[in-house]
Each structure stands twice: as structure tokens, then as C-alpha cells.
């Protein structure tokens, strides 16, 4: 045994500068070497990662993590109409007509969260829920994941929108909403995906 | 004329603390009172806004601005197949099969940018481009806007993917890709919107 080996055991296992590189954390073909959190609020966390990219070069990756799941549903009434929600969206300074949407808290059942949001925004209660699958909204920058449903067998209750929300509601034929999603008059991604997926289920 | 008025003219027009409030900038029913930029890289800028919300309460809004447009196209071959691109997406640590996508630089024609990205990723050149409309990917937090096309009359050239990208390509029947977008096996929002919009155009 080399006497230097036993002496080395008393030192912490530090990488030797210039010879050994930090190993980092493997993320698929990427390696995360370091990360900081330059911004966080109640909805998002922005992370700055030092990475080794799949080509082996060192670089950076800015990741936006979402605290909540994006939930959306299509309330389909017996007369063949759907309820859409209109609101001004601050990041784009633009008015949008969308399906009812909300944020699902971690650790809560997404469907129960969706039911709560639907009731708050529209006053509607649905007894039949058909899943319309998942969607990843912007997977090159964010980890935002959406879950979608078709909500049927509706009963009208009382809406209680949050004061911050200035919502309008309208009912239009489901087929008209699908046309608007298909031709680009409806542009909100959650709404377009839900309506065009539902169009393949509903006669 | 009050002599104090002419004396006041030599002073800058500052608001009087406690009496006069900054008016801010109207953004629909919101008012932006102040903003800082806690993070910026080559792809995104994160802004922290102090706002008065539509209910009149003071609050904050974190906005993620995207430097590039999100562009995507469906390369539809004469045999009825489409080319899909597979890659690992770092923010979700997950492998995705998607349509060819890329970032469109501001001040450049989006269609020319899409042609460049399609060539780089797949080596394909299309002579017919049918627009599939716009989509806003996450309008409660980001200003990201996507533009989509169906690309036909394809000629195979030579791909030259960026070294950072480890891409796989596969060709599957268009109808199979549409089924995967509809049933949730394809979850990337740009891909799902493009495929389900295109399904209504293609026989």
C-alpha cells in the first residue's frame, strides 16, 4: 500500500482543480453542474442552470418551474353549447376567450381542483367528467403541464370569481367553438387542445 | 399671476409624496406601477411587475417574455407519412416526439425562419406551406406566441442539426400522428395544436 494513500484518507474528497471536474447531475443527455434561483413568486420559480449540453459543451439553461398544474375543462351543456370565459391576459395585453381554466395545487387531486375552479368561475357543477389527456405547454423552457376534461351533465349554481378576475361568460355552440379553435380565432393553447381533442369524442 | 407659479417652473415635475400617486401604465384593466428584470438570458427575460389588479388591489405579476417566436410545421410526405423529431427536453427531464420546431428571431420573416429550422433538423425542403394559425402557449405567465404550418411537396436535402441537439427522426403515417395527438400520447402543445388543426384540412 502506498503510504500516501492512507494519508489522503484524512482529507475530504474534493475534486483537484484542473484535473477532475465536478460530476454534476445527469438529466437525460445533459449534465447539470450548478444552479441558482434568481426569481421566485407564488406561481413560478426561475432557475439558472450551469450545464454540460448533449454535445459536451458547457452552457446555461434558464428553466421556469410552475408551482401549479394548468387545468382546463369544456363545460358542454345539454343544448350543445359550451360556456367560454373571457378575460384580459396581462402578459400579452390582449383579451382571450378560453375554456374555464385554473391552477391545480400540488398535493391536491387535479379533478377536484378543476371542479372548484369551474364552480368559482362559472357556477357550474358537472356530474360526468371525461379526461382529454395531458399537454406540455412550453417544454423547451418550462415544466408546465396541463390536464384537460370534457365536463357534462351540468347543473347551474352560483359563481364566485376571485375579485382579481374580471371575467365575462358566453355560451356558444360546441361546433362553433371547435371551428374557432381550428381556424385560429381561439389561440389559447389549453383551449385549442381541449376543443380539438373533444371534437373527436363528441358527435 | 401668482408669483409662486413662476418660481415653481424652475423645479422638475415630481409627484408630491403621500398626496399624489404614480399613475402607472394601463394594461387592459390592470395598471403597471413599476417593474424590474430579475433575470435575462439569450432566450427569456423575467420581469417582476408591481401592479394594481382589476379589483383595484395592489399586487405583483411575474411575466416571462420570450425573445423568439415558437415555430412548428408538419412535414407531410407524398406517401401520407410525416417526419417527427425526438429529443430529450431538459426542463421536464423527459423524451418527446414532436413536429419540427424552432425559434423565430424578431425582425425575421417567420416562414423563412421555419424553413431554415426544418432544413437544419430534418434536411427537408418544402415548396407548399399552408398556415395552421397562431397559438398562445401559456398566456397567464408568458407572452410566448407560436405559429404553425403544414409543409408539403417535400424534397430531401441534408440535415445539419446544431451540435447541442441530439435529435432522432422517424416517419409515421399522418393519421397515426393525429391519433397520438388526440389521445395524449403526443403531449407537446405546438405539436398537438398543429396536428389536430391539420387533421381538419387533410383528407
PDB file of N, CA, C and O in Angstrom, chain A residues 21-25 31-35 49-52 58-59, chain B residues 90:
ATOM      1  N   UNK A  21     -13.214  17.142 -12.819  1.00  0.00           N
ATOM      2  CA  UNK A  21     -14.315  18.077 -12.953  1.00  0.00           C
ATOM      3  C   UNK A  21     -15.441  17.597 -12.048  1.00  0.00           C
ATOM      4  O   UNK A  21     -15.605  16.408 -11.818  1.00  0.00           O
ATOM      5  N   UNK A  22     -16.230  18.559 -11.550  1.00  0.00           N
ATOM      6  CA  UNK A  22     -17.426  18.140 -10.805  1.00  0.00           C
ATOM      7  C   UNK A  22     -18.275  17.249 -11.703  1.00  0.00           C
ATOM      8  O   UNK A  22     -18.441  17.535 -12.883  1.00  0.00           O
ATOM      9  N   UNK A  23     -18.841  16.229 -11.149  1.00  0.00           N
ATOM     10  CA  UNK A  23     -19.608  15.299 -11.982  1.00  0.00           C
ATOM     11  C   UNK A  23     -20.984  15.805 -12.332  1.00  0.00           C
ATOM     12  O   UNK A  23     -21.502  15.525 -13.392  1.00  0.00           O
ATOM     13  N   UNK A  24     -21.603  16.561 -11.428  1.00  0.00           N
ATOM     14  CA  UNK A  24     -22.920  17.104 -11.717  1.00  0.00           C
ATOM     15  C   UNK A  24     -23.998  16.037 -11.711  1.00  0.00           C
ATOM     16  O   UNK A  24     -23.769  14.876 -11.373  1.00  0.00           O
ATOM     17  N   UNK A  25     -25.207  16.432 -12.093  1.00  0.00           N
ATOM     18  CA  UNK A  25     -26.380  15.561 -12.096  1.00  0.00           C
ATOM     19  C   UNK A  25     -26.809  15.295 -13.526  1.00  0.00           C
ATOM     20  O   UNK A  25     -27.018  16.231 -14.294  1.00  0.00           O
ATOM     21  N   UNK A  31     -25.953  17.393 -18.419  1.00  0.00           N
ATOM     22  CA  UNK A  31     -25.442  17.325 -17.056  1.00  0.00           C
ATOM     23  C   UNK A  31     -25.625  18.688 -16.415  1.00  0.00           C
ATOM     24  O   UNK A  31     -25.206  19.713 -16.964  1.00  0.00           O
ATOM     25  N   UNK A  32     -26.309  18.703 -15.266  1.00  0.00           N
ATOM     26  CA  UNK A  32     -26.444  19.957 -14.514  1.00  0.00           C
ATOM     27  C   UNK A  32     -25.265  20.068 -13.564  1.00  0.00           C
ATOM     28  O   UNK A  32     -25.063  19.222 -12.700  1.00  0.00           O
ATOM     29  N   UNK A  33     -24.485  21.150 -13.723  1.00  0.00           N
ATOM     30  CA  UNK A  33     -23.279  21.346 -12.918  1.00  0.00           C
ATOM     31  C   UNK A  33     -23.565  22.206 -11.696  1.00  0.00           C
ATOM     32  O   UNK A  33     -22.947  22.043 -10.647  1.00  0.00           O
ATOM     33  N   UNK A  34     -24.489  23.154 -11.848  1.00  0.00           N
ATOM     34  CA  UNK A  34     -24.770  24.087 -10.759  1.00  0.00           C
ATOM     35  C   UNK A  34     -26.099  24.761 -11.052  1.00  0.00           C
ATOM     36  O   UNK A  34     -26.549  24.791 -12.197  1.00  0.00           O
ATOM     37  N   UNK A  35     -26.745  25.309 -10.022  1.00  0.00           N
ATOM     38  CA  UNK A  35     -27.964  26.060 -10.280  1.00  0.00           C
ATOM     39  C   UNK A  35     -28.177  27.132  -9.230  1.00  0.00           C
ATOM     40  O   UNK A  35     -27.767  26.988  -8.084  1.00  0.00           O
ATOM     41  N   UNK A  49     -29.380  27.361 -14.642  1.00  0.00           N
ATOM     42  CA  UNK A  49     -28.545  26.164 -14.507  1.00  0.00           C
ATOM     43  C   UNK A  49     -27.270  26.315 -15.330  1.00  0.00           C
ATOM     44  O   UNK A  49     -27.323  26.751 -16.479  1.00  0.00           O
ATOM     45  N   UNK A  50     -26.152  25.939 -14.731  1.00  0.00           N
ATOM     46  CA  UNK A  50     -24.922  25.738 -15.495  1.00  0.00           C
ATOM     47  C   UNK A  50     -24.936  24.284 -15.938  1.00  0.00           C
ATOM     48  O   UNK A  50     -25.102  23.383 -15.100  1.00  0.00           O
ATOM     49  N   UNK A  51     -24.790  24.049 -17.232  1.00  0.00           N
ATOM     50  CA  UNK A  51     -24.962  22.688 -17.756  1.00  0.00           C
ATOM     51  C   UNK A  51     -23.814  22.289 -18.685  1.00  0.00           C
ATOM     52  O   UNK A  51     -23.095  23.139 -19.211  1.00  0.00           O
ATOM     53  N   UNK A  52     -23.675  20.983 -18.861  1.00  0.00           N
ATOM     54  CA  UNK A  52     -22.930  20.465 -19.998  1.00  0.00           C
ATOM     55  C   UNK A  52     -23.975  19.914 -20.963  1.00  0.00           C
ATOM     56  O   UNK A  52     -24.777  19.060 -20.583  1.00  0.00           O
ATOM     57  N   UNK A  58     -19.992  23.303 -22.397  1.00  0.00           N
ATOM     58  CA  UNK A  58     -20.570  23.913 -21.214  1.00  0.00           C
ATOM     59  C   UNK A  58     -21.452  25.080 -21.635  1.00  0.00           C
ATOM     60  O   UNK A  58     -21.144  25.811 -22.583  1.00  0.00           O
ATOM     61  N   UNK A  59     -22.586  25.248 -20.966  1.00  0.00           N
ATOM     62  CA  UNK A  59     -23.508  26.324 -21.308  1.00  0.00           C
ATOM     63  C   UNK A  59     -24.452  26.600 -20.166  1.00  0.00           C
ATOM     64  O   UNK A  59     -24.197  26.179 -19.027  1.00  0.00           O
TER      65      UNK A  59
ATOM     66  N   UNK B  90     -34.960  19.202 -21.489  1.00  0.00           N
ATOM     67  CA  UNK B  90     -34.299  19.394 -20.196  1.00  0.00           C
ATOM     68  C   UNK B  90     -35.246  19.842 -19.078  1.00  0.00           C
ATOM     69  O   UNK B  90     -35.190  19.300 -17.968  1.00  0.00           O
TER      70      UNK B  90
END
